[in-house]
Coordinates of C-alpha atoms in Angstrom, one line a residue:
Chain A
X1 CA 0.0 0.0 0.0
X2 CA 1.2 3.2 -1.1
X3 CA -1.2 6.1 0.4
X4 CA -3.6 5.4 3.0
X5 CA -6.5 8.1 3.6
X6 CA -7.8 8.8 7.3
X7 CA -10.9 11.0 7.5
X8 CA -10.9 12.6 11.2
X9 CA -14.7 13.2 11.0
X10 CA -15.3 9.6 11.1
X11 CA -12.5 7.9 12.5
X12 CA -10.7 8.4 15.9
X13 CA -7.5 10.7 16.2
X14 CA -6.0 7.4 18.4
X15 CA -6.4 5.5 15.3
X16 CA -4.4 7.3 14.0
X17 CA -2.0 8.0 15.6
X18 CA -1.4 4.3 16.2
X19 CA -1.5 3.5 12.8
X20 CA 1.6 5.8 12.5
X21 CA 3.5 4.6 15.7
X22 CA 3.0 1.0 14.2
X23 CA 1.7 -0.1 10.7
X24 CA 4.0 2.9 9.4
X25 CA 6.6 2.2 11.1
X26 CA 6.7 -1.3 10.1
X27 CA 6.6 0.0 6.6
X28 CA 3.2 -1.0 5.9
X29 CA 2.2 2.7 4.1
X30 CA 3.9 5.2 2.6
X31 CA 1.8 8.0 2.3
X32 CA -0.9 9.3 4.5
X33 CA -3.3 11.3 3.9
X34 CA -5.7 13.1 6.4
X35 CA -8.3 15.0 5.6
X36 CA -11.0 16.8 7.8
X37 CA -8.2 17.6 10.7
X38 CA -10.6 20.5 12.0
X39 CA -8.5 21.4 14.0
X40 CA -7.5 18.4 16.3
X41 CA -4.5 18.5 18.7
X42 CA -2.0 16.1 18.7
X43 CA -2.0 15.0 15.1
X44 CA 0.8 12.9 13.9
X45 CA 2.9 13.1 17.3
X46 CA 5.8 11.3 18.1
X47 CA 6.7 9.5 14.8
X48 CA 9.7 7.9 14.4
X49 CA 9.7 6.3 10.8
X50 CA 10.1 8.3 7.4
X51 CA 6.4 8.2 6.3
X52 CA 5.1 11.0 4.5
X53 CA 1.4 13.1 5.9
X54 CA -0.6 15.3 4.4
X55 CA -2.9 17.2 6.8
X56 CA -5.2 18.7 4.2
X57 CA -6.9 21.3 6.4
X58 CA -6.4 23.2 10.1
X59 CA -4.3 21.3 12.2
X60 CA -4.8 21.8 16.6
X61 CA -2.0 22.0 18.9
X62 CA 1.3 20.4 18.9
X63 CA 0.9 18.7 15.2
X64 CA 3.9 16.8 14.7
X65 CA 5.4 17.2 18.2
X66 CA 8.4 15.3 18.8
X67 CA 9.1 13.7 15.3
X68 CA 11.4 11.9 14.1
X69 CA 12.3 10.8 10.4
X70 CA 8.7 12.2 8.9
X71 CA 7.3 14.7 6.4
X72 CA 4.4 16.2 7.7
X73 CA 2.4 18.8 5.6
X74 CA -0.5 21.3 6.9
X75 CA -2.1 22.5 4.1
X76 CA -3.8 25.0 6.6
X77 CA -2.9 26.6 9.2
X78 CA -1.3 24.7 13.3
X79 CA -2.5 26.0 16.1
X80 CA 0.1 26.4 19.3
X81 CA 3.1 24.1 19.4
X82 CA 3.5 23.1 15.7
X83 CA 6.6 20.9 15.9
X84 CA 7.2 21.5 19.2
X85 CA 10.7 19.1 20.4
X86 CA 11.4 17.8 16.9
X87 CA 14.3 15.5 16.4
X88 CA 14.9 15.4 12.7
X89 CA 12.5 15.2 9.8
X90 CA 10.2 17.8 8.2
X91 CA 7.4 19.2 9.2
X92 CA 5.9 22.1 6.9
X93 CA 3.2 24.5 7.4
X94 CA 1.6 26.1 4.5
X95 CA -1.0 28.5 6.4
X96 CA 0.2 30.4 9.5
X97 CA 1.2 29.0 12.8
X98 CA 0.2 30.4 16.2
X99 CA 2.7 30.5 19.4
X100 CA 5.3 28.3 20.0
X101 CA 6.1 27.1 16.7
X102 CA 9.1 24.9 16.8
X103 CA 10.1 25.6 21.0
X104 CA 12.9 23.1 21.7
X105 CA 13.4 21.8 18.0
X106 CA 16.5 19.4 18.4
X107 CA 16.8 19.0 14.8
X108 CA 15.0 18.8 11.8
X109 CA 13.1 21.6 9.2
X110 CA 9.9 23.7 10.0
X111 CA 8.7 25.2 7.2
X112 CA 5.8 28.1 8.2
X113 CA 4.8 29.8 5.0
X114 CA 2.5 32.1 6.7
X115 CA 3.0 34.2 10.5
X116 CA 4.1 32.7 13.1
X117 CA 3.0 33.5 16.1
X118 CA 4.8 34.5 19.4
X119 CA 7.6 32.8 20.4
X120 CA 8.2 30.7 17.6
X121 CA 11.9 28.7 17.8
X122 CA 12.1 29.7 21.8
X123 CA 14.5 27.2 23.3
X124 CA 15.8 26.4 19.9
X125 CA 18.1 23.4 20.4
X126 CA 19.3 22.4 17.3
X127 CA 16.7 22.5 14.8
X128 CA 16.1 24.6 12.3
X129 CA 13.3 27.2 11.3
X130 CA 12.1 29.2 7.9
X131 CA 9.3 31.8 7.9
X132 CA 7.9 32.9 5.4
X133 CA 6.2 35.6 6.9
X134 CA 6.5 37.4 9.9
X135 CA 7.4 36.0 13.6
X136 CA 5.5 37.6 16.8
X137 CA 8.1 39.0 20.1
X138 CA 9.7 37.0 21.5
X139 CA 10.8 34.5 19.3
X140 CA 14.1 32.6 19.6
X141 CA 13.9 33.2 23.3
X142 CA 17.1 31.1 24.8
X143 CA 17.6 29.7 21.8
X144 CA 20.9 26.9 22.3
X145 CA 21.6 25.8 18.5
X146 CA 19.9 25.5 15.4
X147 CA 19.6 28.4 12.8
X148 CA 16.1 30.3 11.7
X149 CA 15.6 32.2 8.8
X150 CA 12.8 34.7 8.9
X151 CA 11.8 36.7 5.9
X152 CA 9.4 39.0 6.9
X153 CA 9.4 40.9 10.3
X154 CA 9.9 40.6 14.0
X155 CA 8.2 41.4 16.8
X156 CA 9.6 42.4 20.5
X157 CA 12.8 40.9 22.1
X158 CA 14.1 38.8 19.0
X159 CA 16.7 36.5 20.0
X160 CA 16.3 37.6 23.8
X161 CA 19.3 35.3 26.0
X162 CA 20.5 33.8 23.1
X163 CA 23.0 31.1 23.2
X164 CA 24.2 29.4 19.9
X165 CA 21.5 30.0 17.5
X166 CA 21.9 32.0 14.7
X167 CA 19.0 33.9 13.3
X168 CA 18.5 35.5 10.1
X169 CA 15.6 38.4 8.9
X170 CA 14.5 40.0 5.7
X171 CA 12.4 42.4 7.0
X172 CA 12.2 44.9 10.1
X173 CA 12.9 43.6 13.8
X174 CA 11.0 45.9 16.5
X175 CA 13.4 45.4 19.4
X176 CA 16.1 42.7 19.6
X177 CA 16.0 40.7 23.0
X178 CA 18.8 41.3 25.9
X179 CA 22.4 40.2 24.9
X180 CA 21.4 39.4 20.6
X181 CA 22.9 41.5 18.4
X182 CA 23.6 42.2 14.2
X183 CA 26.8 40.7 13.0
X184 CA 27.9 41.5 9.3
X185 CA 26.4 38.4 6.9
X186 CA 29.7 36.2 5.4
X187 CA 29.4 34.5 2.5
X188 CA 29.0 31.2 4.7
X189 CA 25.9 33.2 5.8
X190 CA 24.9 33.4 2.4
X191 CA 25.0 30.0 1.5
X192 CA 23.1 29.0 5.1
X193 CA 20.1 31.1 3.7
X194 CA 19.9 30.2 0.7
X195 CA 20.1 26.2 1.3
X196 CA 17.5 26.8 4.2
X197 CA 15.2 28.8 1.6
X198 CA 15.7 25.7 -0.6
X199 CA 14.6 23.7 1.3
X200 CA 11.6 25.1 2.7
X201 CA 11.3 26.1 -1.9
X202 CA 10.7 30.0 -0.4
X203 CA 12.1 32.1 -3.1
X204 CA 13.6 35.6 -1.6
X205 CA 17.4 36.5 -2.4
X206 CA 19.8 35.7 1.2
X207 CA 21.6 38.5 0.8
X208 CA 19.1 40.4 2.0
X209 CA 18.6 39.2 5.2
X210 CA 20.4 40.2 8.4
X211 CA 22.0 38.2 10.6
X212 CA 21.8 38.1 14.7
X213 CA 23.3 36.3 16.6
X214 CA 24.5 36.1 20.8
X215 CA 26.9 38.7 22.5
X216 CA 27.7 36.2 24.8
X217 CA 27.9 38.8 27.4
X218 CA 25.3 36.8 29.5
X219 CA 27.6 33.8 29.7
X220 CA 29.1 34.8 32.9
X221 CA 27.7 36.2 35.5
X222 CA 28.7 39.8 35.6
X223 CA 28.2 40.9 39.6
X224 CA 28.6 44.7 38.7
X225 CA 25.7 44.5 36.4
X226 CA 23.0 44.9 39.3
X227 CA 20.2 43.1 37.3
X228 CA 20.9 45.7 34.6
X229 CA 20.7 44.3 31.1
Chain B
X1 CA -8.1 27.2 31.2
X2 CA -11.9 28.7 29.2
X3 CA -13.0 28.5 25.7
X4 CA -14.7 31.8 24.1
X5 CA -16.8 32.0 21.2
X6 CA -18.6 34.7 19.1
X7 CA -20.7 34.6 16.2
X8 CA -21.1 37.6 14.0
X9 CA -23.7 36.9 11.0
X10 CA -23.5 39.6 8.2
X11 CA -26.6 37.7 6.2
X12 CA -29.6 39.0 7.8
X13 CA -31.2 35.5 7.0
X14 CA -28.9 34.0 8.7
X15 CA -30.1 35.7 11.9
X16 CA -32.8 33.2 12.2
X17 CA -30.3 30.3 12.5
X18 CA -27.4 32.4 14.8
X19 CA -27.9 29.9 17.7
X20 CA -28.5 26.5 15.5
X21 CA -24.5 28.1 14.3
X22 CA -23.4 28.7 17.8
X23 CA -24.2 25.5 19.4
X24 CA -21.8 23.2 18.0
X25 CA -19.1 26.2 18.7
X26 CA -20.0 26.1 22.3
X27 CA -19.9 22.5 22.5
X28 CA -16.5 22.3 20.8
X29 CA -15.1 24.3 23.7
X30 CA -15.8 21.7 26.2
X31 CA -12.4 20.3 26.9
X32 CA -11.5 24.1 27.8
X33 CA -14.3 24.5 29.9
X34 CA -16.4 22.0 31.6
X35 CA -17.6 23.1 34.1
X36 CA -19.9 25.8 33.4
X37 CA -21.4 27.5 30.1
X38 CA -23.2 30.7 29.3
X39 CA -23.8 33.4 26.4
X40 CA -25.2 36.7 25.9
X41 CA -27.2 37.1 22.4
X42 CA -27.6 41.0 20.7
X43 CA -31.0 40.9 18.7
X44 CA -33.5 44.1 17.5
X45 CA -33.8 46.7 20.4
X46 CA -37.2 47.1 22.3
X47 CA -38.1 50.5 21.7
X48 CA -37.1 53.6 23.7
X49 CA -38.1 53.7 27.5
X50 CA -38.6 50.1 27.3
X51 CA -36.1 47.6 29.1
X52 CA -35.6 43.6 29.1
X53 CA -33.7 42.3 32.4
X54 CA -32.3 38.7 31.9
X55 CA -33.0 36.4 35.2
X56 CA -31.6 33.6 37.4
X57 CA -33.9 31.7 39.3
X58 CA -31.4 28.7 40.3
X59 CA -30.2 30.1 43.8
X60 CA -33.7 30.5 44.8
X61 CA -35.4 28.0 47.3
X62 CA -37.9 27.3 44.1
X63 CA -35.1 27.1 41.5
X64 CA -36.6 26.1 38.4
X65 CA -40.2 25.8 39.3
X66 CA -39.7 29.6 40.5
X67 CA -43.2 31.1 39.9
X68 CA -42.3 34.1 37.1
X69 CA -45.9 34.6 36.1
X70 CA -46.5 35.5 39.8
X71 CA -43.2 37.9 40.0
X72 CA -45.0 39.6 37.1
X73 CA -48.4 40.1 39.1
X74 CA -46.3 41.7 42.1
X75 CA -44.2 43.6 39.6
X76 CA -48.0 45.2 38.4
X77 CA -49.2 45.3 42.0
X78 CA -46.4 47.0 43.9
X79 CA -45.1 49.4 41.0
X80 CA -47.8 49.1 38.8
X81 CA -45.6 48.7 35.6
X82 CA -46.6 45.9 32.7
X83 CA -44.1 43.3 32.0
X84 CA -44.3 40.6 29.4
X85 CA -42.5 37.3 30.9
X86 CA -40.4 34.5 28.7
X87 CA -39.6 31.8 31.3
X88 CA -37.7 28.8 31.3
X89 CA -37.3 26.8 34.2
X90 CA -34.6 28.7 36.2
X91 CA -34.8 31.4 33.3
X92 CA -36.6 34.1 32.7
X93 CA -36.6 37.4 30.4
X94 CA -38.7 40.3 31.7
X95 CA -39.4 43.1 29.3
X96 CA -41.4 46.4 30.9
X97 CA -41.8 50.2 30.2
X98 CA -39.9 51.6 33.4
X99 CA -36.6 52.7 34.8
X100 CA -34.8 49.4 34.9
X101 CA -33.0 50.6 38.3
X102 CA -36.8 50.8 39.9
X103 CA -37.5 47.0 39.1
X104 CA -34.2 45.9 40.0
X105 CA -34.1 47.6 43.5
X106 CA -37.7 46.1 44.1
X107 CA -36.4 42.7 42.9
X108 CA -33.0 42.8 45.2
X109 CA -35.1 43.6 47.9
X110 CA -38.3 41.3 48.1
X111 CA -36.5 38.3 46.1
X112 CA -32.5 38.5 47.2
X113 CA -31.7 35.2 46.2
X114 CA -33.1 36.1 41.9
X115 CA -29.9 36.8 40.1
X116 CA -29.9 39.9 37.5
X117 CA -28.0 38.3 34.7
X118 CA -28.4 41.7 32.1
X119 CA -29.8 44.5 31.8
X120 CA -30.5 46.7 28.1
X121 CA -32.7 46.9 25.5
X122 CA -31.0 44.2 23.3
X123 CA -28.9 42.0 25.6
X124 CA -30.6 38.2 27.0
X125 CA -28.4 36.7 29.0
X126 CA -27.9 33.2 29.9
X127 CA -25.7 31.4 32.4
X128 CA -25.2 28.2 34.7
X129 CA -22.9 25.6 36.0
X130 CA -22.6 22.2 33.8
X131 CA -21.3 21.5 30.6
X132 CA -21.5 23.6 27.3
X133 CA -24.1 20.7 25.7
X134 CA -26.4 20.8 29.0
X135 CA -25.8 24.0 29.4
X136 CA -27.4 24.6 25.6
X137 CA -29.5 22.1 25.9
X138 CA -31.3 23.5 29.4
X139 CA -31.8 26.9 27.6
X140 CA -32.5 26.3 23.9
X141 CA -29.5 27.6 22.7
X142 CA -30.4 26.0 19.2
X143 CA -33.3 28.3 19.0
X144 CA -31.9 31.7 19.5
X145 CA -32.2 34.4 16.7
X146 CA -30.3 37.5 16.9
X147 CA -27.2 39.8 15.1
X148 CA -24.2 38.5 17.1
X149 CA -23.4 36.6 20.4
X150 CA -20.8 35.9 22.7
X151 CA -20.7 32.7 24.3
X152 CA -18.3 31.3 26.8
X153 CA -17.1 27.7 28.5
X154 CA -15.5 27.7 32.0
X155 CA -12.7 25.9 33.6
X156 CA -12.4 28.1 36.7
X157 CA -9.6 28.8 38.5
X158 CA -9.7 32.2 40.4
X159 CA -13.4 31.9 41.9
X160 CA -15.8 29.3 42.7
X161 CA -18.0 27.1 40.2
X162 CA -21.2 29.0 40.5
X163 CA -23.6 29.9 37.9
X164 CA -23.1 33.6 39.2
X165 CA -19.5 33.4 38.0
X166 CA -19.7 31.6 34.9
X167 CA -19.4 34.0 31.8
X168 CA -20.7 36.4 30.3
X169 CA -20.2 38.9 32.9
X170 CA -22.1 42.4 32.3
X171 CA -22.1 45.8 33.7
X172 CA -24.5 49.1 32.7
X173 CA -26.7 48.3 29.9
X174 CA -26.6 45.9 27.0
X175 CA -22.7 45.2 27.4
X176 CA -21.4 42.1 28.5
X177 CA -17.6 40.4 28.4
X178 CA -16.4 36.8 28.5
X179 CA -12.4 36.1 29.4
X180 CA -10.1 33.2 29.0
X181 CA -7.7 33.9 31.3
X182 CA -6.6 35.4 34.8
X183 CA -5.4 38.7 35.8
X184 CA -3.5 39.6 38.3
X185 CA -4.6 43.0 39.6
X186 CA -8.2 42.4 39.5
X187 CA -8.4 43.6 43.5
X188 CA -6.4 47.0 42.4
X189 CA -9.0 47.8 39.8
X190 CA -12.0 46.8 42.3
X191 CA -10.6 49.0 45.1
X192 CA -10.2 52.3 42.3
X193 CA -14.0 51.7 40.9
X194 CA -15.5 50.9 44.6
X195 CA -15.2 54.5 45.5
X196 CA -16.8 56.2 42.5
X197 CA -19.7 53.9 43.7
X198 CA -19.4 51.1 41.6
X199 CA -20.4 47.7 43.3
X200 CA -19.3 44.2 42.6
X201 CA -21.5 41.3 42.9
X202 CA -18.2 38.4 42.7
X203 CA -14.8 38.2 43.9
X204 CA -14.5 36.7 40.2
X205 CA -11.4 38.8 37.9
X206 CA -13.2 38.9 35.1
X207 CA -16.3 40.9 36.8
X208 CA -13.7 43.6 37.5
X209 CA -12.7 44.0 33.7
X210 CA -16.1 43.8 32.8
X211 CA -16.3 46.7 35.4
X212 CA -13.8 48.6 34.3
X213 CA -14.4 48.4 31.0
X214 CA -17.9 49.6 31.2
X215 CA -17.3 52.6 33.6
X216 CA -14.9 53.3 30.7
X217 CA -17.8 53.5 28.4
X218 CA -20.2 55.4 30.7
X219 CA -17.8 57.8 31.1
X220 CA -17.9 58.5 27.7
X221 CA -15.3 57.0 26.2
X222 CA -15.7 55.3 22.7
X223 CA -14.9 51.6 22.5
X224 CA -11.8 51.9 21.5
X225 CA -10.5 54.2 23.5
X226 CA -12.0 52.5 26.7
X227 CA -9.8 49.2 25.6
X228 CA -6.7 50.9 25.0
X229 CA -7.5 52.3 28.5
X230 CA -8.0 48.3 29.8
X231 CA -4.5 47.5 27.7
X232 CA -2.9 50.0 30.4
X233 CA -4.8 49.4 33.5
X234 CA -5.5 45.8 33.6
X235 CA -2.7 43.0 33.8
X236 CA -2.3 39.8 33.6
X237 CA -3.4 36.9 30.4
X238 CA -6.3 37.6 29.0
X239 CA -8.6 37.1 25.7
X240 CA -11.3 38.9 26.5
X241 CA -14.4 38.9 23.9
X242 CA -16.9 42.0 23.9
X243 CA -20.6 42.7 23.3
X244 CA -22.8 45.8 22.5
X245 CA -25.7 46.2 20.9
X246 CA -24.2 47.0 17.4
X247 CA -20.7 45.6 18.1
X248 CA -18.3 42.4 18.7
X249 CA -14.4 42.9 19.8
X250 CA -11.7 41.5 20.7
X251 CA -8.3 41.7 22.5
X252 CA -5.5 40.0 23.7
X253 CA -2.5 40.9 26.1
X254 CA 0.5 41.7 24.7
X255 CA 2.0 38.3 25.3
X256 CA -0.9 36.5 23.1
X257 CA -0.8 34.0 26.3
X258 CA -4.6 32.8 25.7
X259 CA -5.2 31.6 22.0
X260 CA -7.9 33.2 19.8
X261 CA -8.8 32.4 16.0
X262 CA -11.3 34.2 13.7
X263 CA -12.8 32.8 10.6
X264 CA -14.4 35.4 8.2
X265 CA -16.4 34.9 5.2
X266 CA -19.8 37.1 3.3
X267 CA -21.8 35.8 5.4
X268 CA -20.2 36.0 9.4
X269 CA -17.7 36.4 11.3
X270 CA -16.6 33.2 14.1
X271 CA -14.3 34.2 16.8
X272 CA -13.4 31.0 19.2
X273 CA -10.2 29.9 21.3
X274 CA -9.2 27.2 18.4
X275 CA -10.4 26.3 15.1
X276 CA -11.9 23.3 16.1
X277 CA -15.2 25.3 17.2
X278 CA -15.2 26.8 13.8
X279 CA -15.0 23.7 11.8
X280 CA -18.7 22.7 11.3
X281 CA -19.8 26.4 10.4
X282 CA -20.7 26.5 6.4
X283 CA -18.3 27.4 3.6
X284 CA -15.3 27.9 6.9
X285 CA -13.0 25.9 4.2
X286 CA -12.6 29.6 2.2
X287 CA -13.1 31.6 5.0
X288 CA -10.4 33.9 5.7
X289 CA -9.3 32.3 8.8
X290 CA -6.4 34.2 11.1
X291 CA -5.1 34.5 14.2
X292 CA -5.9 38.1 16.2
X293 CA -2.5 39.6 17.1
X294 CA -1.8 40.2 20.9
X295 CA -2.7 44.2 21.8
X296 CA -4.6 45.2 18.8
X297 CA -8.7 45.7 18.7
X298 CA -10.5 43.6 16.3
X299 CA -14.2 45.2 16.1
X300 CA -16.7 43.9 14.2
X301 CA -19.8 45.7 13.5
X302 CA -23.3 44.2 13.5

């Protein structure tokens, strides 16, 4: 079997997701489709085999939280949590996301073509990100590692604590977060954009996008600072 | 936790059928609110000078055989005023010619235990402990005709499960306010409108947003100027949902904590805490469907 087609108005989320924890993962499907998601949470959680779902429709919160090894598409737009703890795999919105896209990533691609909401990428651990629009304040928030690329605008406090990460954005930022600041874009930056872009098949030219990136001067504790930052 | 919901319809046909819409929207918010369910409907204004008042019979000793026909004989004897009665069980809508703040103080007084859900010319109000389907069901939910509503399903967690503080809350005349959310300085803002005379009813923190908001308006403030005052004054998470008589709106706190999504096609506009109380409404697979952005006002007129 090639492509198996679950409708969610008539058949049980827990079916499922068991079908992809087990039959899938035995190699049973290849494809899944799912169609009337209206806007369920928890859809196509914790995979850990390379199967490839289409989520034709609105997906809840937390779609594909915590995968590993799959391609999963919204066709619509995730609601809080999108990809929230990915390992590695794909998972690609083609609507907007709300808050939280991607917290904690470890690895792996999320693709929003739409907004993202607030916080998108905060804890960023590894994985990495591409916007097409715009991401709310607060995004990237103690990001560790992991790179996003964001081609509209920011909101508030991008990049606030930052550790590792490396961010990039197109358009405007409205306040960068405590210790995150611009560094000049190498051609190594250059070429990081522009795979990313490829990958998530977003078409904007990377030299045009700015990149931020940690100060580093909140990696030791700094006793004259007096909670000043 | 909570779940709001509002239902704007642009289609006056479509009036007829605003609470056969609402229903499922209500019901899909049950996860985010159990406990307790209630929704304030805007429909055609009663005439100038008349008034509607929106009551709770379920903390009487009577509860829902509470005797309204008879409230309305009294009403006649004692202050010889008219009023036309739609009762159900615990519920009851009274509709009169008279200063509302005359009936009221005569209610308060010879039947304490009646709660005053609203107050206007186009507000009904309805409210009670359960959950969102028994809730609708009790009421007739499925029935209700009207230009917009705002509904509301409670998890509590700063006051009691009580039918007086389920949602909506409602202060003045034909405005009312549902919240998902808490906020933290609800006490502050009770102890700045006490003194200019303004009494609470619940120790709930949504009654003193509700409060605020409408002391804001009385005082002459346009709608949004009195929530850009509540974006400075009141703190804490918040998605707080708004109804006048020719009006829904919306806002958020600045740090979007509470989720909100809005659906939009010809024909209405859905507001609810997730998509998945918007899925069943007709042609919502080409609505515009978006996500409100933390400290703006989304109105939408009726």
């Amino acid at each position: 079997m090639e492509r198996l087609t679950f409708d969610l108005a008539t058949t049980s989320l827990r079916e499922l997701n068991t079908f992809l924890h087990t039959d899938a993962k035995e190699g049973k499907v290849e494809a899944v489709t799912v169609v009337n998601p209206d806007g369920a949470h928890n859809i196509a959680v914790g995979l850990d085999c390379p199967v490839s779902v289409e989520v034709v429709g609105h997906a809840g919160y937390y779609a594909g939280g915590m995968n590993q090894s799959a391609t999963i598409t919204i066709t619509g737009s995730a609601g809080t949590g999108v990809g929230e703890n990915m390992m590695s795999g794909k998972v690609h919105v083609k609507g907007f996301a709300s808050n939280g896209a991607g917290a904690s990533a470890h690895g792996g691609l999320l693709v929003i073509e739409g907004d993202a909401g607030l916080r998108c990428g905060i804890s960023l651990k590894g994985g990495n990100i591409v916007v097409g629009g715009s991401v709310g304040s607060f995004s990237a928030f103690m990001a560790q590692a992991g790179t996003m690329v964001i081609c509209g605008d920011a909101g508030d406090a991008l990049g606030d604590s930052l550790y590792e990460a490396v961010l990039y954005v197109k358009g405007s930022v409205k306040s960068l977060g405590a210790d995150a600041q611009y560094e000049p874009m190498t051609d190594a930056d250059i070429a990081t954009v522009a795979g990313m872009l490829d990958r998530a098949g977003l078409d904007h030219d990377p030299k045009a996008f700015k990149r931020i990136a940690s100060q580093r001067s909140l990696y030791h504790w700094n006793a004259d600072a007096n909670q000043e930052y | 936790m909570c779940g709001i919901v509002g239902l704007l319809v642009k289609t006056p046909a479509l009036r007829e059928r605003l609470g056969e819409l609402m229903v499922p929207m209500l019901i899909g918010m049950t996860e985010r609110g159990p406990d307790s369910a209630g929704l304030a409907v805007f429909g055609q204004p009663l005439p100038e000078g008349e008034r509607k008042i929106s009551l709770y019979s379920g903390l009487t000793e009577d509860g829902a055989d509470f005797n309204w026909l008879g409230l309305g004989h009294e009403l006649k004897a004692h202050l010889g005023v008219s009023t036309e009665v739609e009762a159900k069980g615990n519920h009851a809508i009274l509709s009169f010619s008279l200063s509302p703040e005359v009936v009221k103080r005569w209610i308060k007084e010879h039947y304490p235990k009646l709660h005053i859900l609203s107050t206007g010319r186009s507000i009904d109000l309805y409210k009670d402990i359960g959950t969102p389907a028994e809730v609708a069901a009790r009421y007739g939910f499925a029935g209700l005709k009207g230009s917009h509503l705002v509904g509301h399903t409670r998890m509590a967690t700063e006051s009691a499960v009580t039918p007086d503080r389920a949602h909506p809350f409602t202060a003045g005349e034909d405005f009312c306010l549902v919240h998902n959310g808490s906020l933290s300085n609800p006490n502050g803002i009770r102890r700045m409108l006490e003194p200019r005379g303004i009494s609470f009813e619940t120790d709930n923190d949504t009654e003193a947003a509700c409060r605020f908001l409408e002391w804001r308006l009385r005082e002459g403030d346009d709608l949004e100027v009195a929530l850009q005052k509540g974006f400075e004054e009141l703190d804490g998470f918040y998605t707080f949902l708004m109804g006048t008589p020719d009006k829904l709106a919306l806002i958020r706190d600045p740090f979007a904590c509470k989720p909100a999504v809005v659906a939009e096609t010809d024909d209405y506009v859905a507001i609810a805490s997730e998509f998945r109380s918007l899925a069943h409404l007709p042609g919502v697979k080409h609505a515009h469907v978006f996500e409100p952005a933390p400290e703006e006002m989304y109105v939408w007129n009726a």
